[in-house]
Coordinates of C-alpha atoms and ligand atoms in Angstrom, one line a residue:
M1 CA -3.1 -165.3 -64.2
G2 CA -6.8 -165.1 -63.7
D3 CA -8.3 -167.7 -61.4
L4 CA -11.5 -169.5 -60.2
A5 CA -12.1 -166.8 -57.5
G6 CA -11.9 -164.2 -60.3
I7 CA -14.6 -166.0 -62.3
R8 CA -16.7 -166.2 -59.2
D9 CA -16.4 -162.5 -58.6
R10 CA -17.5 -161.8 -62.1
L11 CA -20.6 -163.9 -62.1
P12 CA -22.8 -160.8 -61.8
Y13 CA -21.3 -159.5 -65.0
L14 CA -22.0 -162.8 -66.8
S15 CA -25.6 -162.9 -65.6
D16 CA -26.1 -159.3 -66.8
L17 CA -24.6 -160.2 -70.1
G18 CA -27.2 -163.0 -70.5
V19 CA -24.8 -166.0 -70.1
D20 CA -26.6 -169.1 -69.0
A21 CA -23.7 -171.6 -69.0
L22 CA -20.0 -171.6 -68.7
W23 CA -17.2 -173.7 -70.2
I24 CA -14.0 -173.2 -68.2
T25 CA -10.8 -174.3 -69.9
P26 CA -8.4 -176.6 -67.9
F27 CA -7.6 -175.4 -64.4
Y28 CA -6.1 -178.7 -63.2
P29 CA -2.5 -179.2 -61.9
S30 CA -0.3 -178.7 -64.9
P31 CA 3.2 -177.7 -65.9
M32 CA 1.5 -175.5 -68.5
A33 CA 3.4 -176.7 -71.5
D34 CA 0.1 -176.2 -73.5
H35 CA -2.0 -173.7 -71.6
G36 CA -3.1 -176.3 -69.1
Y37 CA -4.1 -178.9 -71.8
D38 CA -1.2 -180.9 -70.4
V39 CA -3.0 -182.3 -67.3
A40 CA -0.9 -183.8 -64.5
D41 CA -3.9 -184.6 -62.3
P42 CA -7.4 -184.4 -63.8
R43 CA -9.1 -184.6 -60.4
D44 CA -7.6 -181.5 -58.6
V45 CA -7.1 -177.8 -59.1
E46 CA -3.8 -176.1 -60.1
P47 CA -2.8 -174.0 -57.0
V48 CA -2.3 -171.0 -59.2
F49 CA -6.0 -171.1 -60.0
G50 CA -7.3 -171.9 -56.6
D51 CA -8.4 -175.1 -54.9
L52 CA -11.3 -177.6 -54.8
A53 CA -13.1 -175.6 -52.2
G54 CA -12.8 -172.5 -54.4
F55 CA -14.2 -174.5 -57.3
D56 CA -17.2 -175.7 -55.2
A57 CA -17.9 -172.1 -54.2
L58 CA -17.8 -171.0 -57.8
L59 CA -20.1 -173.8 -58.8
A60 CA -22.6 -173.0 -55.9
D61 CA -22.7 -169.3 -56.8
A62 CA -23.1 -170.0 -60.5
H63 CA -26.0 -172.4 -59.8
A64 CA -27.6 -169.9 -57.5
R65 CA -27.7 -167.5 -60.5
G66 CA -29.0 -170.2 -62.8
I67 CA -25.7 -170.5 -64.7
K68 CA -24.6 -174.0 -65.5
V69 CA -20.9 -174.9 -65.4
T70 CA -19.1 -177.2 -67.7
V71 CA -15.4 -178.1 -67.4
D72 CA -12.8 -179.3 -69.9
L73 CA -12.2 -183.0 -70.2
V74 CA -8.8 -183.8 -71.8
P75 CA -8.9 -187.6 -72.6
N76 CA -6.5 -187.9 -75.5
H77 CA -3.3 -187.3 -73.5
S78 CA -1.9 -186.5 -70.1
S79 CA 1.0 -184.3 -69.0
H80 CA 4.4 -185.9 -69.1
L81 CA 4.4 -185.2 -65.3
H82 CA 1.2 -187.2 -64.7
E83 CA 2.2 -190.0 -62.3
W84 CA 1.2 -192.6 -64.9
F85 CA 3.8 -191.2 -67.4
V86 CA 6.5 -191.0 -64.7
E87 CA 5.7 -194.7 -64.0
A88 CA 5.8 -195.5 -67.7
L89 CA 9.3 -194.1 -68.1
A90 CA 10.5 -195.9 -65.1
G91 CA 8.7 -199.2 -66.0
G92 CA 10.6 -199.9 -69.2
P93 CA 9.6 -201.6 -72.4
G94 CA 6.7 -204.1 -72.1
S95 CA 5.7 -203.0 -68.7
P96 CA 2.0 -202.5 -67.7
A97 CA 2.8 -198.9 -66.9
R98 CA 4.0 -198.3 -70.5
A99 CA 0.8 -200.0 -71.9
R100 CA -1.3 -197.0 -70.7
Y101 CA 0.5 -194.9 -73.4
V102 CA 1.5 -195.5 -77.0
F103 CA 5.1 -196.7 -76.8
R104 CA 6.7 -198.5 -79.8
D105 CA 10.1 -199.5 -81.0
G106 CA 11.5 -197.3 -83.8
R107 CA 12.1 -198.2 -87.4
G108 CA 15.4 -198.7 -89.1
P109 CA 18.2 -201.1 -88.2
D110 CA 18.8 -199.5 -84.8
G111 CA 15.3 -198.2 -84.2
A112 CA 16.4 -194.7 -84.6
Q113 CA 13.6 -193.7 -86.9
P114 CA 10.1 -192.9 -85.5
P115 CA 7.6 -195.8 -85.7
N116 CA 5.6 -194.0 -88.3
N117 CA 5.4 -190.7 -90.2
W118 CA 2.7 -188.9 -88.2
P119 CA 3.4 -185.2 -87.6
S120 CA 2.5 -183.5 -84.4
V121 CA -0.3 -180.9 -84.7
F122 CA 2.1 -178.4 -83.2
G123 CA 4.9 -179.2 -85.8
G124 CA 7.7 -181.7 -85.9
P125 CA 7.2 -185.5 -85.5
A126 CA 4.5 -186.9 -83.3
W127 CA 7.1 -189.2 -81.6
T128 CA 9.8 -188.7 -79.0
R129 CA 12.5 -191.2 -78.1
V130 CA 13.2 -192.1 -74.5
A131 CA 16.5 -193.1 -72.9
D132 CA 16.0 -196.9 -73.4
G133 CA 15.4 -196.4 -77.1
Q134 CA 11.6 -196.7 -77.4
W135 CA 9.4 -194.0 -78.8
Y136 CA 6.1 -192.6 -77.4
L137 CA 3.4 -190.9 -79.4
H138 CA 2.3 -187.3 -78.8
L139 CA -0.2 -185.8 -81.3
F140 CA 0.5 -182.5 -79.6
A141 CA 3.6 -181.4 -77.6
P142 CA 6.1 -184.0 -76.3
E143 CA 4.9 -182.9 -72.8
Q144 CA 1.5 -184.4 -73.9
P145 CA 1.9 -188.2 -74.3
D146 CA -1.1 -189.8 -75.9
L147 CA -3.0 -192.4 -73.8
D148 CA -3.9 -195.8 -75.2
F149 CA -7.7 -196.2 -75.2
T150 CA -7.5 -199.8 -76.1
N151 CA -6.3 -200.3 -72.5
P152 CA -9.4 -200.7 -70.3
E153 CA -7.7 -199.0 -67.4
V154 CA -7.4 -195.8 -69.4
V155 CA -11.2 -195.8 -70.1
T156 CA -12.0 -196.5 -66.5
D157 CA -9.9 -193.7 -65.3
L158 CA -11.6 -191.3 -67.7
E159 CA -15.0 -192.4 -66.2
T160 CA -13.5 -191.9 -62.7
T161 CA -12.6 -188.3 -63.6
M162 CA -16.0 -187.6 -65.1
R163 CA -17.7 -188.9 -61.9
F164 CA -15.4 -186.9 -59.7
W165 CA -16.6 -183.6 -61.3
L166 CA -20.2 -184.8 -61.8
D167 CA -20.4 -185.7 -58.1
R168 CA -19.3 -182.2 -57.2
G169 CA -22.2 -180.9 -59.3
V170 CA -20.8 -179.9 -62.7
D171 CA -23.4 -179.8 -65.5
G172 CA -21.1 -181.4 -68.1
F173 CA -17.9 -181.3 -70.1
R174 CA -16.3 -179.9 -73.1
I175 CA -14.3 -182.8 -74.6
D176 CA -10.9 -181.9 -75.9
V177 CA -9.9 -183.4 -79.3
A178 CA -13.0 -185.5 -79.2
H179 CA -12.1 -187.0 -82.7
G180 CA -8.7 -188.2 -81.3
M181 CA -8.3 -190.9 -78.8
A182 CA -8.7 -193.9 -81.1
K183 CA -5.7 -194.9 -83.2
P184 CA -5.8 -197.5 -86.0
D185 CA -4.3 -201.0 -85.4
G186 CA -0.6 -201.1 -86.5
L187 CA -0.4 -197.3 -86.5
P188 CA 0.1 -197.2 -90.3
D189 CA 1.8 -194.2 -92.1
M190 CA -0.6 -191.5 -93.1
V191 CA -0.7 -189.7 -96.4
P192 CA 1.7 -186.8 -95.9
S193 CA 0.0 -183.4 -95.8
A194 CA 1.3 -179.9 -95.7
D195 CA -1.4 -179.0 -93.1
T196 CA -0.6 -181.0 -90.0
G197 CA -3.5 -179.3 -88.1
L198 CA -6.4 -180.7 -86.2
F199 CA -9.0 -180.7 -89.0
A200 CA -9.4 -184.3 -90.2
D201 CA -9.9 -182.9 -93.7
D202 CA -8.2 -185.7 -95.4
G203 CA -10.7 -188.1 -93.9
P204 CA -9.4 -191.7 -93.5
A205 CA -6.1 -190.7 -95.0
D206 CA -5.2 -188.9 -91.8
H207 CA -5.0 -191.8 -89.4
R208 CA -4.5 -189.6 -86.4
F209 CA -8.1 -188.5 -86.1
D210 CA -11.7 -189.5 -86.7
Q211 CA -11.2 -193.3 -86.5
D212 CA -14.4 -195.4 -86.3
E213 CA -13.4 -196.8 -82.9
V214 CA -13.6 -193.4 -81.3
H215 CA -17.4 -193.8 -81.2
L216 CA -17.0 -196.7 -78.7
I217 CA -15.4 -194.2 -76.3
H218 CA -18.1 -191.6 -76.8
R219 CA -20.7 -194.3 -75.9
R220 CA -18.9 -194.9 -72.7
V221 CA -18.8 -191.2 -71.9
R222 CA -22.5 -191.0 -72.7
S223 CA -23.4 -193.8 -70.4
V224 CA -21.6 -192.0 -67.5
L225 CA -23.5 -188.8 -68.3
D226 CA -26.8 -190.6 -68.5
A227 CA -26.6 -191.5 -64.8
Y228 CA -26.6 -187.7 -64.0
P229 CA -29.8 -186.3 -65.6
G230 CA -29.5 -182.9 -67.1
T231 CA -25.7 -183.1 -67.8
M232 CA -24.1 -183.0 -71.3
A233 CA -21.0 -183.1 -73.3
V234 CA -19.9 -180.9 -76.2
G235 CA -17.2 -182.2 -78.4
E236 CA -14.3 -180.5 -80.0
V237 CA -14.6 -182.4 -83.2
W238 CA -12.6 -181.1 -86.1
V239 CA -14.3 -183.1 -88.8
S240 CA -15.5 -181.2 -91.8
D241 CA -17.6 -183.9 -93.6
D242 CA -21.2 -183.4 -92.5
E243 CA -22.0 -187.1 -92.4
R244 CA -18.8 -188.1 -90.4
L245 CA -19.4 -185.2 -88.0
S246 CA -23.1 -186.2 -87.5
Q247 CA -22.0 -189.6 -86.3
Y248 CA -20.7 -188.1 -83.1
L249 CA -24.2 -186.8 -82.4
R250 CA -26.0 -190.1 -82.5
P251 CA -28.5 -190.6 -79.6
D252 CA -26.0 -192.5 -77.5
E253 CA -23.0 -190.3 -78.1
L254 CA -22.3 -186.5 -77.7
Q255 CA -25.2 -184.1 -77.0
L256 CA -23.3 -181.3 -78.9
A257 CA -20.4 -180.9 -81.3
F258 CA -18.9 -177.5 -82.0
N259 CA -19.4 -176.7 -85.7
F260 CA -16.3 -174.8 -86.7
R261 CA -17.5 -173.8 -90.1
L262 CA -18.5 -170.2 -89.0
L263 CA -15.2 -169.9 -87.2
T264 CA -13.3 -170.8 -90.4
A265 CA -15.6 -169.1 -92.9
E266 CA -14.5 -166.2 -95.1
W267 CA -16.4 -163.0 -94.7
D268 CA -18.5 -163.2 -97.8
L269 CA -21.9 -164.3 -98.8
E270 CA -20.9 -167.7 -100.1
G271 CA -18.7 -168.6 -97.1
L272 CA -21.2 -167.6 -94.5
R273 CA -24.2 -169.2 -96.2
T274 CA -22.3 -172.4 -96.8
A275 CA -21.2 -172.5 -93.1
V276 CA -24.8 -172.2 -91.9
E277 CA -26.2 -174.7 -94.4
H278 CA -23.6 -177.3 -93.6
S279 CA -24.0 -176.9 -89.9
L280 CA -27.7 -177.3 -90.1
A281 CA -27.4 -180.3 -92.4
T282 CA -25.0 -181.9 -90.0
V283 CA -27.5 -182.0 -87.1
A284 CA -30.6 -182.5 -89.2
A285 CA -30.9 -186.2 -88.7
T286 CA -29.6 -186.2 -85.1
P287 CA -31.1 -185.3 -81.7
A288 CA -28.6 -182.4 -81.4
P289 CA -29.1 -178.7 -82.0
A290 CA -26.5 -176.8 -84.1
C291 CA -23.7 -175.3 -82.1
W292 CA -22.2 -172.0 -83.3
V293 CA -18.8 -170.6 -82.6
L294 CA -17.2 -167.4 -84.0
S295 CA -14.0 -167.4 -81.9
N296 CA -12.2 -169.6 -79.3
H297 CA -8.8 -169.9 -77.6
D298 CA -7.2 -171.7 -80.6
R299 CA -8.0 -169.3 -83.5
P300 CA -7.5 -165.7 -84.2
R301 CA -10.4 -163.6 -82.8
H302 CA -13.0 -162.7 -85.4
V303 CA -12.5 -158.9 -85.2
T304 CA -9.0 -159.7 -86.4
R305 CA -10.0 -162.3 -88.9
Y306 CA -12.4 -159.9 -90.5
G307 CA -9.7 -157.4 -91.2
G308 CA -9.2 -155.7 -87.8
G309 CA -9.7 -152.1 -86.9
E310 CA -13.0 -150.3 -87.7
R311 CA -13.9 -152.7 -90.5
G312 CA -13.2 -155.8 -88.4
T313 CA -15.3 -154.4 -85.6
R314 CA -18.2 -153.5 -87.9
R315 CA -18.2 -157.0 -89.4
A316 CA -17.9 -158.6 -85.9
R317 CA -21.0 -156.7 -84.9
A318 CA -22.9 -158.1 -87.9
A319 CA -21.5 -161.5 -87.2
A320 CA -22.8 -161.4 -83.7
L321 CA -26.3 -160.8 -84.9
L322 CA -25.9 -163.6 -87.5
Q323 CA -24.6 -166.1 -84.9
L324 CA -27.2 -165.2 -82.2
A325 CA -30.1 -165.4 -84.7
L326 CA -29.3 -169.0 -85.7
P327 CA -31.3 -171.9 -84.2
G328 CA -29.3 -173.9 -81.6
V329 CA -26.6 -173.2 -79.1
A330 CA -24.2 -170.3 -79.3
Y331 CA -20.8 -170.2 -77.6
V332 CA -19.3 -166.7 -76.9
Y333 CA -15.5 -166.7 -76.2
N334 CA -14.6 -164.3 -73.4
G335 CA -14.0 -160.9 -74.9
D336 CA -16.1 -161.5 -78.0
E337 CA -18.7 -159.3 -76.3
L338 CA -16.1 -156.5 -76.0
G339 CA -15.0 -156.8 -79.6
M340 CA -11.5 -157.7 -78.5
P341 CA -8.9 -158.1 -81.3
D342 CA -5.9 -160.3 -81.3
V343 CA -2.7 -158.7 -79.9
D344 CA 0.7 -158.7 -81.6
L345 CA 2.8 -160.0 -78.8
P346 CA 6.6 -159.7 -78.7
D347 CA 8.6 -162.9 -79.2
A348 CA 9.9 -162.9 -75.7
V349 CA 6.5 -163.5 -74.1
L350 CA 5.1 -166.1 -76.4
Q351 CA 4.0 -169.3 -74.5
D352 CA 2.2 -171.4 -77.1
P353 CA 4.3 -174.5 -77.9
I354 CA 3.6 -173.9 -81.6
W355 CA 6.1 -171.0 -81.6
E356 CA 9.1 -173.2 -80.7
R357 CA 7.8 -176.4 -82.4
S358 CA 7.5 -174.5 -85.7
G359 CA 11.1 -173.3 -85.4
R360 CA 9.7 -169.9 -84.6
T361 CA 7.9 -169.5 -87.9
E362 CA 4.3 -169.7 -86.5
R363 CA 3.5 -167.4 -83.6
G364 CA 0.7 -169.7 -82.3
R365 CA -2.4 -168.8 -80.4
D366 CA -1.3 -166.4 -77.6
G367 CA -2.6 -163.4 -79.5
C368 CA -6.2 -164.5 -78.9
R369 CA -5.6 -165.4 -75.2
V370 CA -4.7 -162.0 -73.8
P371 CA -6.8 -161.2 -70.6
V372 CA -10.1 -159.3 -70.8
P373 CA -9.9 -155.6 -69.8
W374 CA -12.3 -154.4 -67.1
T375 CA -11.6 -150.9 -66.0
G376 CA -9.2 -148.0 -66.4
D377 CA -7.0 -146.9 -69.2
Q378 CA -3.8 -148.8 -68.5
P379 CA -2.7 -152.4 -68.2
P380 CA -3.8 -154.5 -66.4
Y381 CA -7.2 -152.8 -66.7
G382 CA -8.5 -154.3 -63.5
F383 CA -7.8 -157.9 -64.6
S384 CA -5.2 -158.3 -61.8
T385 CA -3.6 -156.6 -58.9
S386 CA -0.3 -157.3 -60.6
P387 CA 0.8 -155.3 -63.7
D388 CA 2.5 -158.5 -65.0
T389 CA -0.4 -160.5 -66.3
W390 CA 0.4 -163.9 -67.7
L391 CA 0.3 -162.4 -71.2
P392 CA 0.9 -158.7 -71.3
M393 CA -2.1 -156.4 -72.1
P394 CA -1.4 -153.7 -74.6
A395 CA -1.7 -149.9 -74.2
G396 CA -4.7 -148.2 -75.6
W397 CA -7.4 -150.6 -74.5
G398 CA -9.2 -148.1 -72.3
P399 CA -12.1 -147.8 -74.7
L400 CA -12.5 -151.6 -74.8
T401 CA -13.0 -152.1 -71.1
V402 CA -16.2 -153.3 -69.7
A403 CA -16.5 -150.0 -67.7
A404 CA -16.1 -147.9 -70.8
Q405 CA -18.7 -149.9 -72.8
A406 CA -21.2 -150.7 -70.1
D407 CA -23.4 -147.6 -70.5
D408 CA -22.6 -146.8 -74.1
P409 CA -25.7 -147.6 -76.2
H410 CA -23.5 -148.1 -79.3
S411 CA -20.9 -150.4 -77.7
M412 CA -20.2 -154.0 -78.6
L413 CA -21.1 -155.0 -75.1
T414 CA -24.5 -153.3 -75.3
L415 CA -25.1 -155.0 -78.6
Y416 CA -24.4 -158.4 -77.1
R417 CA -26.5 -157.7 -74.0
E418 CA -29.5 -156.7 -76.1
A419 CA -29.0 -159.5 -78.5
L420 CA -28.8 -162.2 -75.8
A421 CA -31.9 -160.8 -74.1
L422 CA -33.9 -160.8 -77.3
R423 CA -32.7 -164.3 -78.1
R424 CA -34.7 -165.5 -75.1
S425 CA -38.0 -164.1 -76.6
A426 CA -40.7 -165.9 -78.5
A427 CA -39.5 -164.5 -81.9
F428 CA -36.6 -166.9 -81.6
A429 CA -38.6 -170.0 -80.9
G430 CA -38.4 -173.1 -83.0
P431 CA -35.4 -175.2 -84.0
S432 CA -35.3 -174.3 -87.7
L433 CA -34.9 -171.5 -90.2
E434 CA -36.4 -170.7 -93.6
W435 CA -34.2 -168.9 -96.1
L436 CA -35.9 -165.8 -97.6
P437 CA -35.3 -164.3 -101.0
A438 CA -32.7 -161.5 -100.5
P439 CA -31.0 -159.0 -102.7
D440 CA -27.6 -159.8 -104.2
G441 CA -24.9 -160.0 -101.6
C442 CA -27.4 -160.4 -98.8
L443 CA -28.5 -163.3 -96.7
A444 CA -31.9 -163.4 -95.0
F445 CA -33.7 -166.0 -93.0
R446 CA -36.8 -166.3 -90.8
R447 CA -37.2 -168.3 -87.6
P448 CA -40.7 -169.9 -87.0
G449 CA -41.3 -167.4 -84.1
G450 CA -41.1 -164.5 -86.5
L451 CA -37.5 -163.3 -86.2
V452 CA -36.0 -162.2 -89.5
C453 CA -32.2 -161.7 -89.8
L454 CA -30.9 -159.8 -92.7
L455 CA -27.1 -159.6 -93.3
N456 CA -25.7 -157.2 -95.9
V457 CA -22.3 -158.1 -97.3
S458 CA -23.1 -156.7 -100.8
G459 CA -20.7 -153.7 -100.7
A460 CA -23.5 -151.1 -100.8
P461 CA -26.3 -149.9 -98.5
L462 CA -29.6 -151.7 -98.7
Q463 CA -33.3 -150.7 -98.2
V464 CA -34.4 -152.2 -94.8
P465 CA -37.5 -154.3 -95.6
E466 CA -40.9 -154.1 -93.9
G467 CA -41.1 -155.2 -90.3
K468 CA -40.4 -154.0 -86.7
V469 CA -36.7 -153.4 -86.2
L470 CA -35.6 -155.3 -83.0
L471 CA -31.9 -154.6 -83.2
A472 CA -29.3 -153.6 -85.8
S473 CA -25.5 -153.8 -85.8
A474 CA -25.3 -150.3 -87.4
P475 CA -27.6 -147.3 -87.6
V476 CA -30.7 -147.9 -89.8
G477 CA -32.5 -144.7 -88.9
D478 CA -32.7 -143.6 -92.5
G479 CA -34.3 -146.9 -93.6
R480 CA -31.0 -148.2 -95.1
L481 CA -28.8 -151.0 -93.8
P482 CA -25.1 -150.2 -94.4
D483 CA -22.7 -152.7 -96.0
D484 CA -21.2 -155.2 -93.5
A485 CA -24.2 -154.9 -91.2
A486 CA -27.1 -157.0 -90.0
V487 CA -30.6 -156.2 -88.7
W488 CA -33.1 -158.2 -86.8
L489 CA -36.7 -157.6 -87.7
H490 CA -40.0 -159.1 -86.5
R491 CA -42.4 -160.2 -89.2
Ligands
GLC501 C1 -7.5 -178.7 -78.2 C2 -7.5 -177.4 -77.4 C3 -6.1 -176.8 -77.6 C4 -5.1 -177.8 -77.2 C5 -5.2 -179.1 -77.9 C6 -4.4 -180.2 -77.2 O1 -7.5 -178.4 -79.6 O2 -8.5 -176.6 -77.7 O3 -6.0 -175.6 -76.9 O4 -3.8 -177.2 -77.5 O5 -6.5 -179.6 -77.8 O6 -5.0 -180.5 -75.9

């Protein structure tokens, strides 16, 4: 499965890579209907992953190495096996136990229609009917009932969970679905949309996300954090409008919000430049730095998004230099640094609820969640002592392993190590960038400390400009930067 002890064992690798903080996805007791995002007890450890003593040991070792640790906070919903939901089912309509969740009577003469037309992000309706006839809301899987944040007990419990981990010494949280939680009064129908996803693209028309009242919850979260100096929260906020997104970063709300524009951008000049510009514009009037992401556990890995194979890898190398040259915070998804692609998994092993909820039309996110390969030339590549890893690892990954890449000067791993080391140098100082004039199909900017990043997506090689070459994603020995490549210069 991978576990907390495994992360602890690999801390030396993470230090070497240049990682200074971790975000660990949910490791709490869970029936695993959604990769642990269905939390049955937010203040304990799922036995498969270890125990609280094991977590404390990981935290102590990470801190000894100067690595901060943030953990996932999943406020919007619990597992259906959380004791609260078990009580809610037993409690019946109108009971205080039911008032912690969003239970409603159905529509139609016999209440057989869901209370509104909201779709679940994972497909199908966002409502499930229980034996006594009422319906409960689940923006995700039926095993993830939404909590009612207008109930003070729900907010207090979230604060208790935060203090539980902060008192153990964590440095902060990644907040799941941070634009969820607040639901509009009366739960009105939304404007139907073909895309039922997480992105609140339709703005106020999609009533499931990005409601103004969500900011009250973020202020509560922030006041808990403020009692623990040096801690922070990063929000998973799928809001594309710069102004609406920036509201989450007001001085009394989140310290960081992932900006998903790079993760969703096409590999072309327009797409990439727009992604950078919007991300910077979003944070401009806030205390927050920009927060860059190329891949995560919910989206196809960028090697695959950029076309896969040699081309996808070439572009991923260039993308790494783009991401790591930008001012602000960079999140690297485990395996980005190895150039891992998505894996085509057979139907029988798929675990993502999207697969079944979509009537087996969408394969879901398992392809980007395959374990990281460490050594050897056969599965499980040192990830586990068992050949049956929780998702199967494919044949042919020998060259992708950490062991195979570690001493290869041309590997993705070496590129990441060198880039992350350089990123700590004075050339990268300063919170801003200045766009430089660049040839057609190229993007160039300069950081106040003197770092210049030049990205070539023009389709043809380009003369490398004057300056000391610090790092390049492809050979530039002949003074030319190939297509789909980036170079860092000092000027
Ligand atoms: C977030 C998580 C995703 C999960 C969902 C529901 O989007 O990143 O993995 O399925 O929330 O908790």
